[in-house]
XYZ file of C-alpha atoms in Angstrom:
603
model
C 71.027 -50.695 46.464
C 69.228 -53.232 47.232
C 69.696 -55.219 50.511
C 69.521 -58.989 49.666
C 73.070 -59.986 50.741
C 73.073 -57.677 53.583
C 73.812 -58.900 57.256
C 73.438 -55.451 58.703
C 69.792 -53.932 58.650
C 69.791 -51.209 56.070
C 69.635 -47.708 56.570
C 66.834 -45.557 54.293
C 69.152 -43.566 52.803
C 71.020 -46.977 51.422
C 67.831 -47.501 49.366
C 67.980 -46.408 45.977
C 64.852 -44.107 45.154
C 62.987 -46.010 42.648
C 62.619 -49.027 45.533
C 60.663 -46.066 47.525
C 57.213 -44.383 48.271
C 56.924 -40.710 47.268
C 54.707 -38.842 49.808
C 55.347 -35.869 48.158
C 52.255 -36.305 45.865
C 50.206 -35.862 48.184
C 52.142 -33.350 50.204
C 54.929 -31.470 48.926
C 56.422 -30.733 52.417
C 55.392 -31.150 55.743
C 54.349 -26.881 55.513
C 51.741 -28.121 53.293
C 50.470 -30.549 55.619
C 50.180 -27.967 58.515
C 47.879 -25.654 55.738
C 45.934 -28.443 55.339
C 45.459 -29.257 59.008
C 44.690 -25.658 59.708
C 42.145 -25.836 57.028
C 40.318 -28.983 58.018
C 39.785 -26.915 61.669
C 38.364 -24.028 60.324
C 35.790 -26.529 57.943
C 34.946 -27.967 61.590
C 34.204 -24.287 62.783
C 31.254 -24.649 60.864
C 29.661 -27.897 61.803
C 27.792 -26.838 64.139
C 25.500 -24.296 62.190
C 24.177 -27.514 61.142
C 23.081 -28.399 64.260
C 19.121 -28.368 64.598
C 18.347 -27.782 60.900
C 18.788 -31.100 59.178
C 15.282 -31.637 59.250
C 14.448 -28.300 57.295
C 15.356 -29.327 53.931
C 17.177 -31.545 51.678
C 19.313 -28.882 50.460
C 20.264 -28.699 54.088
C 20.934 -32.130 55.152
C 23.054 -32.676 51.863
C 25.151 -29.246 52.570
C 26.038 -30.964 56.182
C 26.936 -34.254 55.304
C 28.919 -32.973 51.867
C 30.990 -30.808 54.617
C 31.396 -33.715 56.320
C 32.755 -35.855 54.029
C 34.752 -33.256 52.926
C 36.440 -32.577 56.402
C 36.829 -36.688 56.393
C 38.731 -36.749 53.110
C 41.305 -34.450 53.963
C 41.644 -36.065 57.695
C 42.299 -39.149 55.859
C 44.981 -37.445 54.109
C 46.584 -35.864 56.914
C 46.737 -39.281 58.871
C 47.595 -40.815 55.890
C 50.735 -38.618 55.505
C 51.620 -39.123 58.700
C 51.285 -42.550 59.592
C 52.821 -43.809 55.747
C 56.233 -41.307 57.057
C 56.199 -42.973 60.686
C 55.851 -46.437 59.352
C 58.771 -45.464 57.031
C 61.200 -45.229 60.729
C 59.384 -45.210 63.896
C 62.470 -43.663 65.242
C 61.877 -40.818 63.828
C 59.505 -38.946 66.493
C 57.843 -36.082 64.891
C 55.392 -38.037 62.206
C 54.691 -40.110 65.104
C 53.364 -36.738 66.269
C 51.793 -35.689 63.530
C 49.803 -39.119 63.243
C 48.755 -38.287 67.216
C 47.663 -34.845 66.149
C 45.559 -36.151 62.633
C 44.228 -39.014 64.798
C 42.986 -36.431 67.076
C 41.504 -34.460 64.411
C 39.536 -37.168 63.286
C 38.134 -37.902 66.748
C 37.176 -34.103 67.042
C 35.627 -33.892 63.626
C 33.722 -37.203 64.908
C 32.458 -35.047 68.062
C 31.728 -31.799 66.213
C 29.102 -33.883 63.722
C 27.959 -36.183 66.188
C 25.001 -34.794 65.810
C 23.575 -35.780 62.583
C 22.936 -39.697 63.215
C 20.751 -38.718 66.351
C 19.009 -35.947 64.808
C 18.775 -37.894 61.223
C 17.102 -40.640 63.089
C 14.293 -38.349 64.535
C 12.945 -38.277 60.897
C 10.834 -40.859 59.985
C 12.337 -43.830 57.228
C 9.814 -42.860 54.700
C 10.820 -39.250 54.932
C 14.680 -39.805 55.256
C 14.076 -41.480 51.723
C 12.539 -38.957 50.120
C 14.788 -36.389 51.602
C 17.893 -38.152 49.696
C 15.872 -38.364 46.732
C 16.019 -34.864 46.430
C 19.448 -34.141 47.021
C 21.392 -32.387 44.007
C 23.170 -35.878 44.019
C 21.334 -38.701 44.498
C 24.340 -41.043 44.185
C 26.379 -39.899 47.142
C 24.655 -40.901 50.010
C 21.869 -42.681 48.879
C 24.043 -46.359 50.818
C 24.351 -44.182 53.741
C 20.680 -43.285 54.445
C 19.644 -46.872 53.860
C 22.706 -48.046 56.465
C 21.226 -45.254 58.999
C 17.798 -46.666 58.320
C 18.914 -50.235 59.262
C 21.011 -49.515 61.986
C 18.800 -47.432 63.581
C 18.836 -49.416 66.880
C 21.934 -48.609 67.977
C 22.356 -45.078 67.404
C 22.677 -43.496 70.704
C 21.588 -39.498 71.375
C 23.247 -36.602 70.495
C 24.967 -35.887 73.935
C 25.763 -40.293 73.891
C 27.437 -40.420 70.506
C 29.498 -37.036 71.149
C 31.467 -38.798 74.081
C 31.719 -42.505 72.033
C 33.455 -39.963 69.389
C 35.722 -37.874 71.604
C 36.357 -41.058 73.267
C 37.865 -43.099 70.035
C 41.599 -41.404 70.237
C 41.796 -42.507 74.194
C 40.654 -46.407 72.640
C 43.916 -46.200 70.554
C 46.533 -46.667 73.231
C 46.299 -50.263 73.759
C 47.297 -50.588 70.111
C 49.702 -47.668 69.733
C 51.122 -49.029 72.820
C 51.336 -52.527 71.437
C 53.036 -50.979 68.325
C 55.523 -48.994 69.546
C 56.688 -52.092 71.821
C 56.925 -54.463 68.967
C 57.800 -52.090 66.538
C 60.480 -49.799 67.767
C 61.249 -50.711 71.432
C 61.473 -54.562 71.123
C 64.803 -56.061 70.164
C 65.724 -59.506 69.705
C 69.101 -61.561 70.460
C 71.080 -63.060 67.357
C 71.597 -66.520 66.359
C 74.005 -67.965 63.827
C 72.606 -68.918 60.330
C 73.636 -71.847 58.429
C 77.067 -70.978 57.524
C 77.856 -69.929 61.633
C 77.668 -66.377 60.318
C 75.581 -63.825 63.494
C 73.000 -62.730 62.414
C 70.635 -60.370 64.488
C 67.013 -61.383 64.282
C 64.225 -59.067 63.310
C 60.933 -60.048 62.412
C 61.475 -60.614 58.437
C 64.729 -62.234 59.209
C 63.087 -64.568 61.486
C 60.139 -65.564 58.809
C 63.176 -66.268 56.160
C 64.596 -68.680 58.784
C 61.963 -70.411 59.261
C 62.279 -71.749 55.608
C 65.485 -72.708 56.009
C 66.506 -76.604 56.046
C 68.181 -76.777 58.790
C 66.304 -77.315 62.263
C 68.578 -75.829 64.294
C 68.690 -72.367 62.521
C 64.538 -72.461 62.561
C 64.794 -73.326 66.453
C 67.342 -70.843 67.116
C 65.399 -68.228 65.502
C 61.627 -69.272 66.870
C 63.374 -69.223 70.684
C 64.928 -66.134 69.939
C 61.468 -64.332 68.688
C 59.604 -65.884 71.224
C 61.910 -65.392 74.092
C 61.840 -62.144 73.036
C 57.645 -61.970 74.055
C 58.224 -63.855 76.716
C 60.192 -60.765 78.342
C 57.169 -58.500 77.824
C 54.377 -60.790 78.082
C 52.639 -58.854 80.777
C 53.210 -55.755 78.862
C 51.726 -57.113 76.000
C 48.949 -58.919 77.884
C 47.601 -55.624 79.961
C 47.837 -53.861 76.419
C 45.647 -56.513 74.851
C 43.450 -56.997 77.900
C 42.837 -53.065 78.016
C 41.771 -53.733 73.832
C 39.442 -56.264 74.174
C 37.597 -54.093 77.413
C 37.341 -51.599 74.840
C 35.364 -53.573 72.215
C 33.251 -54.885 74.973
C 32.237 -51.300 76.197
C 31.520 -50.043 72.860
C 29.366 -52.862 72.316
C 27.529 -52.294 75.191
C 27.472 -48.691 74.480
C 25.950 -49.645 70.997
C 23.158 -51.965 73.219
C 24.725 -55.065 70.666
C 24.079 -58.669 72.494
C 28.048 -59.023 72.191
C 31.091 -57.670 70.465
C 30.632 -60.202 67.978
C 27.447 -59.144 66.840
C 28.673 -55.436 66.796
C 31.486 -55.802 64.845
C 29.920 -58.292 61.895
C 26.590 -55.780 61.738
C 28.675 -53.000 60.919
C 29.031 -54.948 57.543
C 25.506 -56.746 57.886
C 27.171 -59.797 57.747
C 25.313 -62.408 59.858
C 26.868 -64.281 63.281
C 25.858 -67.322 61.799
C 29.001 -66.746 58.985
C 31.334 -66.602 61.998
C 30.212 -69.397 63.803
C 30.064 -71.661 60.359
C 33.144 -71.202 59.319
C 34.745 -72.106 63.273
C 32.088 -74.990 63.284
C 32.600 -76.216 59.733
C 36.486 -76.663 60.514
C 36.497 -77.644 63.575
C 34.662 -80.887 62.412
C 36.886 -81.412 59.709
C 40.336 -81.434 61.148
C 41.335 -84.906 60.272
C 43.070 -83.445 56.821
C 45.044 -80.661 58.980
C 46.246 -83.398 61.643
C 47.362 -85.510 58.266
C 49.529 -82.697 57.102
C 51.169 -82.216 60.303
C 52.486 -85.951 60.531
C 52.853 -85.864 56.714
C 55.245 -83.199 57.136
C 57.270 -84.848 59.532
C 57.851 -87.976 57.834
C 58.783 -86.172 54.398
C 60.841 -83.779 56.639
C 62.254 -87.213 57.775
C 62.247 -86.133 61.651
C 61.624 -87.934 65.053
C 59.385 -85.380 65.818
C 57.640 -82.284 64.139
C 57.811 -78.938 66.649
C 56.071 -75.698 65.946
C 58.943 -74.252 64.156
C 59.266 -76.873 61.435
C 55.100 -75.980 60.199
C 56.318 -73.573 57.560
C 59.868 -74.853 55.941
C 59.461 -76.180 52.253
C 59.847 -79.668 52.058
C 61.725 -79.902 49.075
C 64.120 -77.248 49.615
C 66.288 -78.539 46.518
C 63.089 -77.410 44.381
C 63.294 -73.886 46.312
C 64.728 -70.657 45.129
C 65.352 -67.005 45.741
C 63.013 -64.284 43.459
C 64.816 -60.835 42.863
C 61.931 -58.297 43.749
C 62.130 -57.799 40.106
C 61.826 -61.403 38.997
C 59.282 -61.190 41.810
C 57.165 -58.310 39.560
C 57.555 -60.019 36.424
C 55.695 -63.410 37.852
C 52.963 -61.604 39.851
C 52.218 -58.980 36.333
C 52.046 -62.575 34.285
C 50.144 -64.370 36.256
C 47.218 -61.551 36.479
C 47.177 -61.313 33.173
C 44.094 -62.911 32.810
C 42.035 -60.324 34.412
C 42.523 -58.492 31.270
C 45.030 -55.419 29.792
C 43.192 -52.639 31.935
C 43.732 -54.651 35.300
C 47.507 -55.267 34.318
C 48.442 -52.055 32.448
C 46.905 -50.628 36.130
C 49.242 -52.510 37.763
C 51.985 -52.315 35.842
C 51.515 -48.323 36.434
C 51.671 -48.876 40.530
C 54.851 -51.081 39.817
C 56.810 -48.302 37.668
C 55.427 -44.942 40.065
C 56.961 -45.634 43.155
C 53.916 -47.233 45.106
C 55.658 -49.803 46.404
C 58.233 -48.991 49.122
C 60.212 -52.793 48.854
C 62.854 -53.146 51.659
C 63.004 -53.840 55.060
C 65.163 -50.574 56.522
C 66.230 -49.564 60.374
C 62.924 -48.702 62.396
C 60.591 -49.273 59.773
C 57.397 -50.966 60.243
C 57.365 -55.238 60.083
C 55.591 -56.984 57.676
C 53.357 -55.852 54.619
C 50.186 -53.966 53.865
C 48.667 -51.813 50.974
C 47.206 -48.641 52.095
C 44.564 -46.704 49.998
C 44.509 -42.956 49.343
C 41.626 -41.588 47.852
C 43.433 -38.231 47.096
C 46.322 -39.897 44.895
C 46.751 -43.724 44.824
C 47.238 -46.792 46.620
C 50.311 -47.938 48.392
C 52.120 -50.812 49.464
C 54.518 -51.307 52.494
C 56.902 -54.467 52.073
C 59.771 -55.597 53.440
C 60.955 -57.878 50.679
C 63.071 -60.159 51.349
C 63.893 -62.317 48.156
C 61.971 -65.641 49.519
C 58.791 -67.641 47.485
C 57.086 -66.591 50.605
C 57.323 -63.040 49.908
C 56.449 -62.968 46.169
C 53.078 -64.226 47.117
C 52.968 -61.487 49.684
C 53.502 -58.963 46.933
C 50.704 -60.754 44.917
C 48.230 -60.311 48.020
C 49.018 -56.575 48.576
C 48.896 -55.807 45.032
C 45.841 -57.319 44.908
C 44.441 -54.775 48.172
C 46.273 -51.895 45.834
C 44.263 -52.532 42.595
C 41.030 -53.579 44.486
C 41.240 -49.339 46.249
C 42.482 -48.024 42.552
C 39.629 -49.245 40.959
C 37.169 -48.423 43.948
C 38.595 -44.885 44.491
C 38.156 -45.088 40.129
C 34.462 -45.795 39.878
C 33.197 -44.739 43.534
C 32.525 -41.180 44.952
C 34.139 -40.615 48.132
C 31.709 -41.389 50.474
C 30.884 -44.955 48.750
C 34.695 -45.812 47.685
C 36.051 -47.520 51.210
C 35.107 -51.350 50.688
C 34.377 -53.786 53.864
C 37.609 -56.175 54.595
C 35.330 -58.994 54.345
C 35.518 -57.825 50.417
C 39.554 -57.000 50.405
C 40.673 -60.195 50.711
C 39.107 -61.703 48.343
C 41.162 -59.817 45.507
C 44.504 -60.420 47.320
C 43.839 -63.802 48.263
C 42.671 -64.485 44.304
C 46.303 -62.358 43.433
C 47.748 -65.463 45.005
C 46.076 -68.013 43.705
C 46.253 -67.268 40.203
C 50.149 -66.342 40.593
C 50.218 -70.253 42.149
C 48.326 -71.391 38.986
C 50.782 -69.696 36.838
C 53.783 -70.789 38.248
C 52.086 -74.152 38.123
C 51.690 -74.224 34.310
C 55.658 -74.070 33.981
C 55.529 -76.942 35.637
C 57.949 -79.775 33.806
C 58.469 -82.742 36.620
C 56.666 -84.080 39.857
C 59.470 -82.292 42.156
C 58.402 -79.120 41.067
C 54.690 -79.801 41.074
C 55.280 -80.935 44.555
C 57.344 -77.874 45.512
C 54.146 -75.760 44.372
C 51.549 -78.221 45.948
C 53.364 -77.376 49.154
C 53.365 -73.955 48.718
C 49.521 -73.897 48.080
C 48.922 -76.231 50.797
C 51.111 -73.792 53.043
C 48.822 -70.850 51.888
C 45.945 -73.088 52.634
C 47.474 -73.553 56.072
C 48.208 -69.881 56.942
C 45.380 -68.141 55.166
C 42.557 -70.650 56.473
C 43.571 -73.105 58.781
C 45.497 -70.901 61.390
C 43.278 -67.394 60.740
C 39.932 -69.737 61.969
C 41.777 -70.952 65.000
C 43.400 -67.111 65.379
C 39.369 -66.290 65.041
C 38.507 -69.259 67.916
C 40.810 -67.342 69.951
C 39.396 -64.249 69.609
C 36.040 -64.889 70.294
C 36.707 -66.984 73.587
C 38.465 -64.235 75.126
C 35.812 -61.481 73.928
C 33.517 -64.024 75.138
C 35.487 -64.748 78.982
C 35.307 -60.619 79.345
C 31.776 -60.572 78.422
C 31.314 -63.209 81.357
C 32.894 -60.997 83.886
C 35.793 -62.607 83.493
C 39.233 -60.847 83.655
C 42.415 -61.619 81.029
C 45.859 -62.420 82.586
C 48.793 -63.460 80.684
C 48.567 -67.383 81.638
C 45.110 -67.359 80.673
C 46.147 -66.271 77.015
C 48.605 -68.579 77.188
C 46.663 -71.751 78.273
C 44.330 -70.735 75.378
C 46.576 -70.763 72.997
C 48.069 -73.588 73.711
C 45.211 -75.986 74.043
C 43.702 -74.455 70.542
C 47.361 -75.590 69.079
C 46.933 -78.984 70.344
C 43.773 -79.268 68.766
C 43.894 -77.587 65.513
C 47.027 -79.400 64.523
C 46.917 -82.702 65.903
C 48.537 -85.136 67.930
C 51.618 -85.174 65.424
C 52.981 -82.229 66.687
C 55.012 -81.706 69.984
C 54.543 -78.824 71.838
C 57.467 -76.573 72.770
C 58.309 -74.303 76.106
C 57.676 -71.071 73.459
C 54.239 -71.238 71.080
C 52.219 -70.666 73.971
C 53.048 -67.450 73.502
C 52.333 -67.205 69.899
C 49.351 -64.591 70.577
C 51.514 -61.631 71.673
C 53.155 -60.735 68.302
C 49.356 -60.921 66.226
C 48.442 -57.480 65.834
C 45.561 -58.181 64.649
C 43.869 -58.920 67.674
C 43.716 -55.190 68.537
C 41.080 -54.526 65.169
C 37.954 -56.363 66.485
C 37.305 -59.485 64.961
C 39.533 -59.270 61.872
C 41.165 -61.912 61.654
C 37.976 -64.381 60.418
C 37.566 -62.472 57.718
C 40.995 -64.040 55.438
C 39.475 -67.383 55.814
C 36.196 -66.716 54.935
C 37.939 -64.381 52.257
C 40.503 -67.279 51.480
C 37.397 -69.326 50.635
C 35.270 -66.735 48.534
C 38.387 -66.345 46.352
C 39.151 -70.107 45.791
C 35.252 -70.383 44.777
C 36.034 -67.086 42.712
C 39.156 -68.618 41.308
C 37.626 -72.017 40.225
C 34.972 -70.057 37.984
C 37.903 -68.742 36.277
C 39.891 -72.342 35.715
C 36.844 -73.286 34.284
C 36.129 -69.816 32.053
C 33.388 -69.508 33.397
C 31.405 -66.908 30.865
C 31.330 -63.417 32.618
C 33.324 -64.164 35.424
C 36.378 -61.673 34.774
C 34.058 -58.582 34.369
C 31.745 -59.602 36.927
C 35.195 -59.925 39.186
C 36.039 -56.520 38.249
C 32.537 -55.099 38.796
C 33.252 -56.331 42.241
C 36.746 -54.583 42.582
C 34.985 -51.335 41.120
C 31.719 -51.473 43.431
C 34.299 -50.251 46.983
C 31.564 -49.585 49.680
C 28.609 -48.798 47.874
C 26.673 -52.183 48.733
C 27.357 -54.931 51.601
C 29.667 -57.726 51.292
C 27.501 -60.980 51.330
C 25.759 -58.974 48.330
C 28.714 -58.107 46.685
C 30.233 -61.794 46.408
C 27.064 -62.890 45.146
C 27.600 -60.711 41.907
C 30.437 -63.590 41.519
C 27.662 -66.483 42.440
C 29.444 -67.309 45.715
C 27.282 -67.810 48.673
C 28.966 -67.100 51.982
C 25.538 -67.540 54.147
C 26.059 -71.433 53.752
C 29.060 -74.116 54.459
C 30.127 -74.494 51.088
C 32.596 -72.176 50.495
C 34.576 -73.389 53.495
C 33.826 -77.233 52.803
C 35.158 -77.015 48.985
C 38.208 -75.250 50.743
C 38.705 -78.156 52.946
C 38.157 -80.571 50.357
C 40.794 -79.025 48.338
C 43.065 -79.004 50.922
C 42.517 -82.571 51.295
C 43.007 -83.428 47.742
C 46.385 -81.916 47.789
C 47.707 -83.437 50.649
C 46.873 -86.829 49.134
C 48.527 -86.380 46.291
C 51.447 -84.864 47.828
C 51.729 -88.553 49.812
C 51.168 -90.154 46.515
C 53.966 -88.320 45.019
C 56.348 -87.782 47.733
C 56.712 -91.103 49.580
């Protein structure tokens, strides 16, 4: 069964197996998971045998680092299996409990090996480098040693490091509370769809209703969703405030100037990149303001509201896309990346790497999750929209990035940064758009696809810059000694919405609550990377379109480099310099040109 025509939310048992993950590839059953859990606990007991001995010889240091990597890999597997199963149905408490146990084990592992960095930092830089050169395998921990030396100033004593490691489990509390409220406990009212049918709102159905050509449906869905967040605004405000306080605590514990400095220093990105992104964009909002007004004119609305910002402007050219058709289009779109990439993408689609449809209790949205021992997986809540087809392309970009990274890097260097990850995902979206544009035979189709790309830039670049400004403002408020209240969060969001979207947008009573539904605010300074990555991917896409010699090989080299270098350097491999404003200015200029083209063709 596929749920495309069903008004009721399907149960997992209603979905055909070919549309579902097969997590037994990692653990045949829960009993095998328990065996690995016990094995990891036993391995942790060996950690203390290395304490105080790391400077004795390169062999002892290598063995300690290898043991930590081996434990980490098992912990990753345990958490992956439990969390993925939990995400398939948050009503099943067993897997939530297993997820919590895996998280606790990860915290225990961090505490067990917390002596490593403080002990290594008692060794001078020259000796550390010499020891690394004498490791039995020199390519496993070379980047780790380099990064350790760079971050020397922020590593604390062994006692403090142990306490910080043990505190991680407690620090997950705000995010866990929000996730359970947002995905499991919160219920939304019903509205009447375009045909007068009573339909209960879910987050996925809300997304589809936002694309409705009927403004009444969009408004009703908007009110239904955000009235539910309004009812829980005090709880959500408290959870977000606690999360921000966590960020500030850890930045101060590690002697950083601010939580922003800590977040960006983790991947060696200068804070100037963050400020350049925000400042450059905010100096160039005229094109975005023009787009909002142009939307109002094309939609023939007296006033344009927040729920009118993503519906297709040319609905007569819109069409539903089945999952099978989306797979076909995405596969064809990435053929320019070569046979190797395309064949591996087909393998992912054909081998249950994607859990496709929304079911009762399933985690909302979409994501890709990497597993070094088996393969990456993608969670979708596919609902036959063009937007979901682009989401599929996006998540498969992440998936293939993980696949190539895991294939070409040893486990300690396989995990790439989010800064680079979003390049792979948004480049796939760009390739899909170009693939679809090649099929255009008339201006109406071109308008529809230009609308799609403008909306992508609107959502992935401009919206995320606004979110990044919001995140910076609330962190700075706490760092100044202030407290975050729901009223303050509402006011900040309201004013930023007015600033970014401009005078053409009519504000309603519910837009101020939008911050409350965004889970990324619980991942410290995460959202800016969508914007920086989007700008980088547009620069790389331009190189593809111009046929720049060697760009395919350099791009695949980027995907295969994993976490073996810093992201700014990795992007330089493809000729993109993110320390300048040029990628941001070029992205904004392209957006403005496309807005002008839509205006020329549509009015």
